[in-house]
Coordinates of C-alpha atoms and ligand atoms in Angstrom, one line a residue:
M742 CA 0.0 0.0 0.0
P743 CA 2.7 2.5 0.7
Q744 CA 3.8 2.1 -2.9
S745 CA 0.4 3.2 -4.2
P746 CA 0.2 6.6 -5.8
A747 CA -2.4 8.0 -3.4
W748 CA -0.5 6.7 -0.3
N749 CA 2.8 8.1 -1.5
A750 CA 1.1 11.5 -2.2
L751 CA -0.1 11.6 1.4
L752 CA 3.4 10.7 2.7
A753 CA 4.9 13.5 0.7
H754 CA 2.1 15.8 1.9
V755 CA 2.7 15.1 5.5
N756 CA 6.3 16.0 5.2
A757 CA 5.4 19.3 3.6
H758 CA 3.1 20.0 6.5
Q759 CA 5.7 19.9 9.3
G760 CA 5.7 22.9 11.6
V761 CA 2.3 24.2 10.7
T762 CA -0.2 24.0 13.5
M763 CA -4.0 23.7 13.6
G764 CA -3.9 27.1 15.3
D765 CA -2.2 28.5 12.2
F766 CA -5.0 27.1 10.0
F767 CA -7.6 28.8 12.1
T768 CA -5.7 32.1 12.1
A769 CA -5.4 32.0 8.3
D770 CA -9.0 31.0 7.7
S771 CA -12.0 32.5 9.5
E772 CA -14.3 30.1 7.6
R773 CA -12.5 26.9 8.7
F774 CA -15.3 25.7 10.9
T775 CA -17.8 26.0 8.1
R776 CA -15.4 24.4 5.7
F777 CA -14.5 21.4 7.9
S778 CA -17.9 20.6 9.5
T779 CA -20.9 18.9 8.0
A780 CA -24.3 17.9 9.3
V781 CA -27.3 15.6 8.8
P782 CA -30.6 16.3 10.6
G783 CA -30.0 16.0 14.3
M784 CA -26.2 15.6 14.1
L785 CA -23.2 17.7 13.2
L786 CA -19.6 16.6 12.8
D787 CA -16.9 19.2 13.4
Y788 CA -13.6 17.9 12.1
S789 CA -11.8 21.2 11.8
K790 CA -9.6 20.5 14.8
N791 CA -7.6 18.0 12.8
Q792 CA -4.2 18.8 11.2
I793 CA -5.7 18.9 7.7
T794 CA -6.2 21.3 4.9
E795 CA -8.4 21.1 1.8
Q796 CA -5.5 19.5 0.1
T797 CA -5.1 16.8 2.8
L798 CA -8.8 16.0 2.4
G799 CA -8.5 15.9 -1.4
L800 CA -5.6 13.4 -1.1
L801 CA -7.4 11.3 1.4
G802 CA -10.4 11.3 -1.0
D803 CA -8.0 10.1 -3.7
L804 CA -6.9 7.3 -1.4
A805 CA -10.6 6.3 -0.8
R806 CA -11.2 6.3 -4.6
E807 CA -8.0 4.3 -5.2
R808 CA -9.2 1.7 -2.7
D809 CA -12.7 1.8 -4.3
V810 CA -14.4 2.5 -0.9
E811 CA -17.7 3.3 -2.6
G812 CA -17.6 0.1 -4.7
Q813 CA -16.8 -1.9 -1.5
R814 CA -19.7 -0.1 0.3
D815 CA -22.1 -0.9 -2.5
A816 CA -21.0 -4.6 -2.4
M817 CA -21.8 -4.7 1.3
F818 CA -25.3 -3.3 0.8
A819 CA -25.8 -5.6 -2.2
G820 CA -25.2 -8.6 0.0
A821 CA -22.0 -9.8 -1.7
V822 CA -19.8 -12.3 0.3
I823 CA -17.4 -9.6 1.6
N824 CA -16.6 -11.6 4.8
R825 CA -14.5 -13.9 2.7
T826 CA -12.7 -15.8 5.5
E827 CA -16.1 -16.9 6.9
D828 CA -17.7 -17.0 3.4
R829 CA -20.6 -14.7 4.5
A830 CA -22.4 -11.6 3.4
V831 CA -22.5 -8.7 5.8
L832 CA -26.0 -7.4 6.1
H833 CA -26.7 -5.8 9.4
T834 CA -28.1 -2.9 7.3
A835 CA -30.9 -5.3 6.2
L836 CA -32.0 -5.6 9.8
R837 CA -33.0 -1.9 9.7
G838 CA -34.0 -1.7 6.1
G839 CA -37.6 -0.9 6.9
P840 CA -40.9 -2.3 5.5
T841 CA -40.2 -1.8 1.8
A842 CA -36.6 -3.1 1.8
D843 CA -35.5 -6.0 -0.4
F844 CA -32.0 -7.0 0.7
R845 CA -30.4 -10.1 -0.6
A846 CA -27.6 -12.1 1.0
N847 CA -25.5 -13.6 -1.8
G848 CA -28.7 -13.4 -4.0
A849 CA -31.1 -14.9 -1.5
P850 CA -33.9 -12.5 -0.3
V851 CA -33.7 -11.8 3.4
S852 CA -36.0 -8.8 4.1
G853 CA -39.1 -11.0 4.5
D854 CA -37.4 -13.1 7.3
V855 CA -36.2 -9.9 9.0
A856 CA -39.7 -8.4 9.0
G857 CA -41.1 -11.7 10.3
V858 CA -38.8 -11.8 13.3
L859 CA -39.3 -8.1 14.0
S860 CA -43.0 -8.6 14.0
R861 CA -42.7 -11.5 16.5
M862 CA -40.4 -9.4 18.7
Q863 CA -42.9 -6.6 18.7
T864 CA -45.8 -8.9 19.6
F865 CA -43.8 -10.5 22.3
T866 CA -42.6 -7.2 23.8
E867 CA -46.1 -5.8 23.9
A868 CA -47.5 -9.0 25.4
V869 CA -44.9 -8.8 28.2
H870 CA -45.6 -5.2 28.8
A871 CA -49.3 -5.9 29.0
G872 CA -48.8 -8.8 31.4
E873 CA -50.2 -11.3 28.9
V874 CA -46.9 -13.1 28.8
C875 CA -46.1 -13.7 32.4
G876 CA -44.4 -16.1 34.8
T877 CA -45.7 -19.5 36.0
T878 CA -47.4 -18.0 39.1
G879 CA -49.3 -15.6 36.9
K880 CA -47.4 -12.5 38.1
P881 CA -46.3 -10.1 35.4
F882 CA -42.6 -9.8 34.7
R883 CA -40.8 -6.9 36.5
D884 CA -37.2 -7.8 35.7
V885 CA -35.3 -9.1 32.7
V886 CA -32.0 -10.8 33.0
A887 CA -30.2 -10.8 29.6
V888 CA -27.4 -13.3 29.6
G889 CA -24.8 -12.9 26.8
I890 CA -21.3 -11.7 26.1
G891 CA -19.3 -9.7 23.6
G892 CA -21.5 -8.7 20.6
S893 CA -24.5 -10.3 22.3
H894 CA -24.1 -8.0 25.3
L895 CA -22.3 -4.7 24.7
G896 CA -24.6 -3.2 22.1
P897 CA -27.9 -4.0 24.0
E898 CA -26.4 -2.8 27.3
M899 CA -25.1 0.4 25.8
A900 CA -28.5 1.2 24.1
V901 CA -30.6 0.2 27.2
L902 CA -28.5 2.6 29.3
A903 CA -28.7 5.3 26.7
L904 CA -32.5 5.2 26.4
K905 CA -33.2 4.4 30.1
N906 CA -36.2 6.4 31.5
P907 CA -37.1 5.2 35.0
A908 CA -40.3 7.2 34.8
T909 CA -41.7 5.2 31.8
D910 CA -39.7 2.0 31.5
A911 CA -41.9 -1.0 32.1
L912 CA -39.2 -3.4 33.1
N913 CA -35.8 -3.4 34.7
V914 CA -33.3 -5.0 32.4
H915 CA -30.1 -6.4 33.9
F916 CA -27.1 -7.9 32.0
V917 CA -25.0 -10.9 33.0
S918 CA -21.9 -11.4 30.8
N919 CA -18.8 -12.3 32.7
V920 CA -18.2 -16.0 33.6
D921 CA -17.0 -14.7 36.9
G922 CA -19.6 -15.9 39.3
H923 CA -19.7 -12.5 41.0
D924 CA -21.4 -11.1 37.9
V925 CA -24.4 -13.4 37.9
L926 CA -24.7 -13.5 41.7
Q927 CA -24.7 -9.7 42.0
V928 CA -27.5 -9.5 39.4
L929 CA -29.7 -12.2 40.9
V930 CA -29.5 -10.9 44.4
G931 CA -32.8 -9.1 45.2
L932 CA -34.6 -10.4 42.1
N933 CA -37.7 -12.7 42.4
P934 CA -37.7 -15.7 40.1
E935 CA -41.5 -15.4 39.8
T936 CA -41.3 -12.0 38.2
T937 CA -38.0 -12.5 36.2
L938 CA -37.8 -13.2 32.5
V939 CA -34.5 -14.6 31.2
L940 CA -33.1 -13.9 27.8
V941 CA -30.2 -16.1 26.7
A942 CA -28.5 -14.1 23.9
S943 CA -26.0 -16.2 21.9
K944 CA -25.7 -16.5 18.2
T945 CA -23.9 -19.8 18.4
F946 CA -25.5 -20.9 21.7
T947 CA -22.2 -22.6 22.5
T948 CA -20.3 -19.7 24.1
Q949 CA -18.8 -21.1 27.3
E950 CA -19.4 -18.0 29.5
T951 CA -23.0 -17.6 28.3
M952 CA -24.0 -21.2 28.6
T953 CA -22.4 -21.4 32.1
N954 CA -24.3 -18.3 33.2
A955 CA -27.5 -19.5 31.6
A956 CA -27.3 -22.8 33.4
T957 CA -26.8 -21.0 36.7
V958 CA -29.8 -18.8 36.1
R959 CA -31.9 -21.8 35.0
S960 CA -31.1 -23.5 38.3
W961 CA -32.0 -20.3 40.2
I962 CA -35.4 -20.3 38.4
T963 CA -36.1 -24.0 38.6
D964 CA -35.0 -24.5 42.2
I965 CA -37.9 -22.2 43.2
L966 CA -40.5 -22.7 40.4
G967 CA -39.8 -26.2 39.2
A968 CA -38.3 -27.6 36.0
D969 CA -41.4 -26.7 33.9
A970 CA -40.8 -23.0 34.6
V971 CA -38.1 -22.9 31.9
A972 CA -40.8 -22.8 29.2
Q973 CA -42.4 -19.6 30.5
H974 CA -39.4 -17.8 32.0
F975 CA -36.7 -18.3 29.3
V976 CA -36.3 -16.9 25.8
A977 CA -33.5 -17.6 23.3
L978 CA -32.0 -15.0 20.9
S979 CA -29.9 -17.2 18.6
S980 CA -29.1 -18.8 15.3
N981 CA -28.7 -22.3 16.6
G982 CA -32.2 -23.9 16.9
P983 CA -31.0 -27.4 17.9
A984 CA -28.9 -26.1 20.8
V985 CA -31.8 -23.9 22.0
T986 CA -34.1 -26.9 22.0
A987 CA -31.5 -29.0 23.9
F988 CA -31.3 -26.2 26.5
G989 CA -35.0 -26.6 27.1
I990 CA -36.4 -23.5 25.3
D991 CA -39.3 -24.0 22.9
Q992 CA -38.9 -22.8 19.3
D993 CA -41.8 -20.4 19.8
R994 CA -39.7 -18.7 22.5
M995 CA -36.7 -18.5 20.2
F996 CA -36.0 -15.3 18.1
P997 CA -33.6 -16.2 15.3
F998 CA -31.1 -14.2 13.3
W999 CA -28.7 -15.2 10.6
D1000 CA -25.1 -15.9 9.8
W1001 CA -24.8 -12.6 7.8
V1002 CA -25.2 -10.7 11.1
G1003 CA -21.9 -10.3 12.9
G1004 CA -22.0 -10.4 16.7
R1005 CA -20.8 -6.8 17.2
Y1006 CA -23.3 -5.6 14.5
S1007 CA -26.2 -7.6 15.9
L1008 CA -28.0 -5.1 18.2
W1009 CA -30.5 -4.4 15.4
S1010 CA -31.5 -8.1 15.3
A1011 CA -33.2 -10.4 17.9
I1012 CA -30.2 -9.6 20.0
G1013 CA -31.8 -6.2 20.5
L1014 CA -34.9 -7.6 22.3
P1015 CA -33.6 -6.3 25.7
I1016 CA -33.7 -2.8 24.2
A1017 CA -37.3 -3.2 23.1
L1018 CA -38.3 -4.7 26.5
A1019 CA -36.6 -1.9 28.4
A1020 CA -37.6 1.1 26.3
G1021 CA -40.7 -0.1 24.4
W1022 CA -41.2 -1.1 20.8
P1023 CA -41.6 2.4 19.4
Q1024 CA -38.2 3.3 20.8
F1025 CA -36.6 0.2 19.2
D1026 CA -38.3 1.0 15.9
A1027 CA -36.9 4.6 16.1
L1028 CA -33.4 3.2 16.7
L1029 CA -33.7 1.1 13.5
T1030 CA -35.0 4.2 11.6
G1031 CA -32.1 6.3 12.9
A1032 CA -29.6 3.7 11.7
R1033 CA -31.4 3.4 8.3
D1034 CA -31.2 7.2 7.9
M1035 CA -27.4 7.0 8.4
D1036 CA -27.2 4.1 6.0
N1037 CA -29.0 6.1 3.3
H1038 CA -26.7 9.1 4.0
F1039 CA -23.6 6.8 3.8
K1040 CA -24.9 5.4 0.5
S1041 CA -25.7 8.6 -1.2
A1042 CA -23.8 11.6 0.2
P1043 CA -20.8 12.7 -1.7
M1044 CA -17.5 11.9 0.0
A1045 CA -16.8 15.5 1.0
K1046 CA -20.2 15.6 2.9
N1047 CA -20.3 11.9 4.0
L1048 CA -20.0 11.7 7.8
P1049 CA -18.8 8.1 8.1
I1050 CA -16.2 8.6 5.3
L1051 CA -15.0 11.9 6.8
L1052 CA -14.6 10.3 10.2
A1053 CA -12.8 7.4 8.7
L1054 CA -10.5 9.5 6.6
T1055 CA -9.4 11.8 9.4
G1056 CA -8.8 8.7 11.4
I1057 CA -6.6 7.2 8.7
W1058 CA -4.7 10.5 8.5
N1059 CA -4.1 10.5 12.2
I1060 CA -3.1 6.8 12.4
N1061 CA -1.1 6.2 9.3
F1062 CA 0.4 9.6 8.4
L1063 CA 0.8 11.3 11.8
G1064 CA 1.4 8.1 13.8
H1065 CA -1.3 8.6 16.4
T1066 CA -2.5 5.0 16.9
C1067 CA -5.0 5.5 19.8
L1068 CA -8.5 7.0 19.8
A1069 CA -10.2 8.3 22.9
V1070 CA -14.1 8.2 22.8
L1071 CA -15.4 11.0 25.1
P1072 CA -19.2 11.2 25.3
Y1073 CA -20.3 14.2 27.4
D1074 CA -23.5 12.5 28.3
Q1075 CA -23.7 10.0 31.2
R1076 CA -26.4 8.0 29.3
L1077 CA -23.6 7.1 26.8
K1078 CA -21.4 5.7 29.5
R1079 CA -21.1 2.3 27.8
L1080 CA -20.5 3.8 24.3
P1081 CA -16.7 3.7 24.7
A1082 CA -16.8 0.0 25.6
F1083 CA -19.2 -0.7 22.6
L1084 CA -17.0 1.2 20.2
Q1085 CA -13.9 -0.4 21.6
Q1086 CA -15.2 -3.8 20.5
L1087 CA -16.7 -2.5 17.3
D1088 CA -13.4 -0.9 16.2
M1089 CA -10.7 -3.2 17.7
E1090 CA -12.4 -6.5 16.9
S1091 CA -13.2 -5.4 13.4
N1092 CA -9.9 -3.7 12.4
G1093 CA -7.3 -5.1 14.8
K1094 CA -5.8 -7.1 12.0
S1095 CA -2.4 -7.5 10.4
V1096 CA -3.2 -9.3 7.1
R1097 CA -5.3 -8.3 4.1
Q1098 CA -8.4 -10.2 2.9
D1099 CA -6.0 -12.2 0.6
G1100 CA -3.8 -13.1 3.6
T1101 CA -0.8 -11.0 2.6
P1102 CA 0.8 -9.0 5.5
L1103 CA 0.1 -5.4 6.0
D1104 CA 3.0 -3.1 6.7
V1105 CA 1.0 -0.2 8.1
A1106 CA -0.9 0.3 11.4
T1107 CA -4.6 -0.6 11.3
G1108 CA -7.4 0.0 13.9
P1109 CA -6.6 2.3 16.8
V1110 CA -6.5 1.4 20.4
V1111 CA -9.9 2.7 21.5
F1112 CA -10.7 3.7 25.1
G1113 CA -12.8 6.3 26.9
E1114 CA -15.1 7.4 29.6
P1115 CA -17.9 9.9 29.8
G1116 CA -16.9 13.5 30.4
T1117 CA -16.5 15.1 32.8
N1118 CA -15.4 12.0 34.8
G1119 CA -12.5 11.2 32.4
Q1120 CA -11.1 14.7 32.9
H1121 CA -10.3 13.8 36.5
A1122 CA -8.7 10.6 35.5
F1123 CA -6.8 10.1 32.2
Y1124 CA -7.0 13.4 30.4
Q1125 CA -3.6 14.4 32.0
L1126 CA -1.9 12.1 29.4
L1127 CA -4.1 13.4 26.6
H1128 CA -2.9 17.0 27.3
Q1129 CA 0.7 16.5 28.4
G1130 CA 1.8 12.9 27.5
P1131 CA 4.5 12.8 24.8
Q1132 CA 2.2 10.7 22.5
K1133 CA -0.8 12.4 20.9
V1134 CA -4.1 10.7 21.3
P1135 CA -6.8 11.8 18.9
A1136 CA -10.2 12.1 20.6
D1137 CA -13.9 12.0 19.5
F1138 CA -15.9 14.3 21.7
I1139 CA -19.7 13.8 21.7
A1140 CA -21.9 16.6 23.0
V1141 CA -25.7 16.7 23.3
A1142 CA -27.4 20.1 22.9
N1143 CA -30.6 19.3 24.8
P1144 CA -30.4 17.0 27.8
G1145 CA -33.1 14.7 29.0
H1146 CA -33.4 16.7 32.2
G1147 CA -34.2 20.2 33.4
L1148 CA -31.0 20.9 35.4
K1149 CA -29.7 23.7 33.2
E1150 CA -26.8 24.6 35.5
H1151 CA -25.5 21.0 35.2
H1152 CA -25.8 21.0 31.5
D1153 CA -24.1 24.3 31.0
Q1154 CA -21.2 23.1 33.0
L1155 CA -21.0 19.8 31.1
L1156 CA -21.0 21.5 27.7
A1157 CA -18.5 24.2 28.7
N1158 CA -16.2 21.4 29.8
C1159 CA -16.6 19.6 26.6
L1160 CA -15.8 22.6 24.5
A1161 CA -12.9 23.6 26.8
Q1162 CA -11.2 20.2 26.5
S1163 CA -11.0 20.1 22.7
Q1164 CA -9.9 23.8 22.7
A1165 CA -7.2 23.1 25.2
L1166 CA -6.0 20.1 23.3
M1167 CA -5.6 22.2 20.2
Q1168 CA -4.4 25.5 21.6
G1169 CA -2.1 24.3 24.3
R1170 CA -0.1 26.7 26.5
T1171 CA 3.4 28.0 25.7
L1172 CA 6.3 28.3 28.1
E1173 CA 5.8 32.0 28.1
Q1174 CA 2.1 31.8 28.8
A1175 CA 3.0 29.3 31.6
K1176 CA 5.3 32.0 33.0
G1177 CA 8.4 29.8 32.4
N1178 CA 7.1 26.8 34.4
P1179 CA 7.7 23.8 32.2
H1180 CA 5.2 21.7 34.2
R1181 CA 2.4 24.0 33.1
V1182 CA 3.2 23.9 29.4
F1183 CA 0.8 22.1 27.1
S1184 CA 2.2 21.4 23.6
G1185 CA -1.2 21.6 22.0
N1186 CA -1.9 20.8 18.4
R1187 CA -3.7 17.6 19.5
P1188 CA -6.4 16.5 17.1
S1189 CA -10.1 15.9 17.9
N1190 CA -13.5 15.6 16.3
T1191 CA -16.6 16.8 17.9
L1192 CA -20.0 15.3 17.2
V1193 CA -23.0 17.4 18.3
L1194 CA -26.4 15.7 18.7
D1195 CA -29.5 17.9 18.9
K1196 CA -30.8 15.5 21.6
L1197 CA -30.1 11.9 22.6
D1198 CA -33.1 9.7 21.7
A1199 CA -33.6 6.4 20.0
H1200 CA -33.3 8.0 16.5
T1201 CA -30.1 9.9 17.1
L1202 CA -28.6 6.9 18.9
G1203 CA -29.4 4.7 15.9
Q1204 CA -27.7 7.3 13.7
L1205 CA -24.7 7.5 16.0
I1206 CA -24.1 3.8 16.1
A1207 CA -24.5 3.3 12.4
L1208 CA -22.1 6.3 11.8
Y1209 CA -19.4 4.4 13.7
E1210 CA -20.2 1.0 12.1
H1211 CA -19.6 2.6 8.7
K1212 CA -16.5 4.5 9.8
V1213 CA -15.0 1.2 10.8
F1214 CA -16.1 -0.3 7.5
V1215 CA -14.5 2.5 5.5
Q1216 CA -11.2 2.2 7.4
G1217 CA -11.1 -1.6 6.9
A1218 CA -11.8 -1.1 3.2
I1219 CA -8.9 1.3 2.9
W1220 CA -6.6 -1.1 4.6
G1221 CA -7.9 -4.0 2.6
I1222 CA -8.7 -6.1 5.6
N1223 CA -11.7 -8.2 6.5
S1224 CA -13.5 -6.1 9.2
F1225 CA -16.0 -8.9 9.8
D1226 CA -14.1 -11.9 11.2
Q1227 CA -12.4 -12.2 14.6
W1228 CA -9.9 -15.0 14.5
G1229 CA -7.8 -13.2 17.1
V1230 CA -10.1 -14.4 19.8
E1231 CA -9.6 -18.1 19.0
L1232 CA -6.1 -19.0 20.4
G1233 CA -6.8 -17.9 24.0
K1234 CA -10.1 -19.8 24.0
E1235 CA -8.4 -23.0 22.9
M1236 CA -5.7 -22.7 25.5
A1237 CA -8.3 -22.0 28.2
G1238 CA -9.9 -25.4 27.4
S1239 CA -6.8 -27.4 28.4
L1240 CA -6.0 -25.1 31.3
L1241 CA -9.6 -25.6 32.6
Q1242 CA -8.8 -29.3 32.9
A1243 CA -5.6 -28.6 34.7
L1244 CA -7.4 -26.3 37.2
S1245 CA -10.6 -28.3 37.8
Q1246 CA -8.9 -31.7 37.9
T1247 CA -5.4 -30.6 38.9
T1248 CA -4.0 -32.6 36.1
D1249 CA -0.6 -31.8 34.5
P1250 CA -1.2 -29.4 31.7
D1251 CA 0.1 -30.0 28.2
G1252 CA 2.7 -27.7 26.6
V1253 CA 2.5 -24.8 29.0
D1254 CA 5.4 -22.4 29.4
G1255 CA 7.2 -22.0 32.7
S1256 CA 5.4 -18.9 33.8
T1257 CA 1.9 -20.4 33.2
E1258 CA 2.9 -23.6 34.9
G1259 CA 4.2 -21.6 37.9
L1260 CA 1.0 -19.6 38.1
L1261 CA -1.1 -22.7 37.8
N1262 CA 0.7 -24.4 40.6
T1263 CA 0.3 -21.3 42.8
L1264 CA -3.4 -21.2 42.1
N1265 CA -3.9 -24.9 42.7
T1266 CA -1.9 -24.7 46.0
W1267 CA -3.7 -21.6 47.2
R1268 CA -7.3 -22.6 46.3
E1269 CA -9.2 -24.0 49.2
Ligands
G6Q2422 C1 -18.5 -10.2 17.9 C2 -17.9 -11.5 18.3 C3 -18.1 -11.9 19.7 C4 -19.4 -12.6 19.9 C5 -19.3 -13.3 21.3 C6 -20.6 -14.0 21.7 O1 -18.6 -9.8 16.8 O2 -18.2 -12.4 17.3 O3 -18.0 -10.8 20.6 O4 -20.5 -11.8 19.8 O5 -18.2 -14.2 21.3 O6 -20.9 -15.0 20.8 P1 -22.3 -15.7 20.8 O7 -23.3 -14.7 20.5 O8 -22.2 -16.8 19.8 O9 -22.4 -16.2 22.2

């Protein structure tokens, strides 16, 4: 890739750029914000605080054209088998395609199946809320325990928290993900099996953590209500019908999805049932509509106005040409407190790869290390490094103009902090301004994007998530990698299998290194 004309032009351009700061760009151009920001209804992206010029953007656009990003995008929407290592189409967009959609996975129509499952999810959600679907003792459900991990957990949890409204939510939805017994025990304490509905969310229905947690919750239910209670108290969200039946859940309590839905892209599918149960069907529907609006924008907007493409290109510039290989996600909205964790999986599992689709090695950095916390909390924690660490960490700030509460003073402070942080990162403070004290110098010129949402609701949340899904897609397309497999999680899983035996049966493990053997012996000696 570095040999390609567009890549080489960017390498030459970055050298020509040395010594010019973002502050210089703003001084020279009073229209810079207008020039380097773009909006769709309800959302604005300001990317002016990046070290870019019109020429930089033009060259990045050349790179996107050279990599045929638009052609690759169209192939994804057309249901081509773009996840080649798993021989699958990638069609999470079909899940939110709406009533008139006609998506095809490798030629086979899928929109009818999608509509059928959505309709069953709606009927079920409304029946639970109406108390028509209830527990074995006739009491309506009050709590939902959603058991699942990774892609079957992070998206639904993030969205449930973002849309939470204690005044109107019909049900309390809790999540159990970690195989650590503390997780399930902490959730179950205080819940009543009679009024608890359990969702087992697992595409494969074989994931060790989820099946272990599901079995524990099943015992918790059946110990009190009897074995027959599984039929009324359990629901499966899965692609694996036989395993669901073997677990004891009837097919009419199973909401399926398909192999062309990747785990981390699955919150729009049956995996999103916790969101519908928590926030109500109209909210889930609005979430899908918001994502669909972003899909349509991604498909049709010219590159220079295309939010996912712009977010992706500024990221490529920061990672590959300026050498900034991290990304801080900083939502200034407490309701988005799990967005960093969700985007961490979305980005790092999709683009943390070192080979191209064809298996040839890449010699450039790919997906960034993603981390973050809501502002203002993060300011009192890790922002020190963002401002004064020797490495530059690009940041995505997310601000919401209108909060979901009436505490104006709080919101004014929150927004002022958000604006101040990106300004401080860019402007910095010179030694002279710091009155000669080197400890109070900020080198500045640190890049960030700011996304402004009019308000945070199901529609804008759908737009926001889809924006990042497509950003990740565009970056993967430019690097030529498969963003939709995740072989990197396999090796550790395999090794855990043989170590489990060594721990549970204190057998001698095969082929472990000296450190692992020493740790194993210590644990086996110390365990009571
Ligand atoms: C996501 C990954 C991974 C997956 C979990 C859970 O894209 O594939 O995080 O979602 O491993 O898998 P199951 O849904 O099959 O339990």
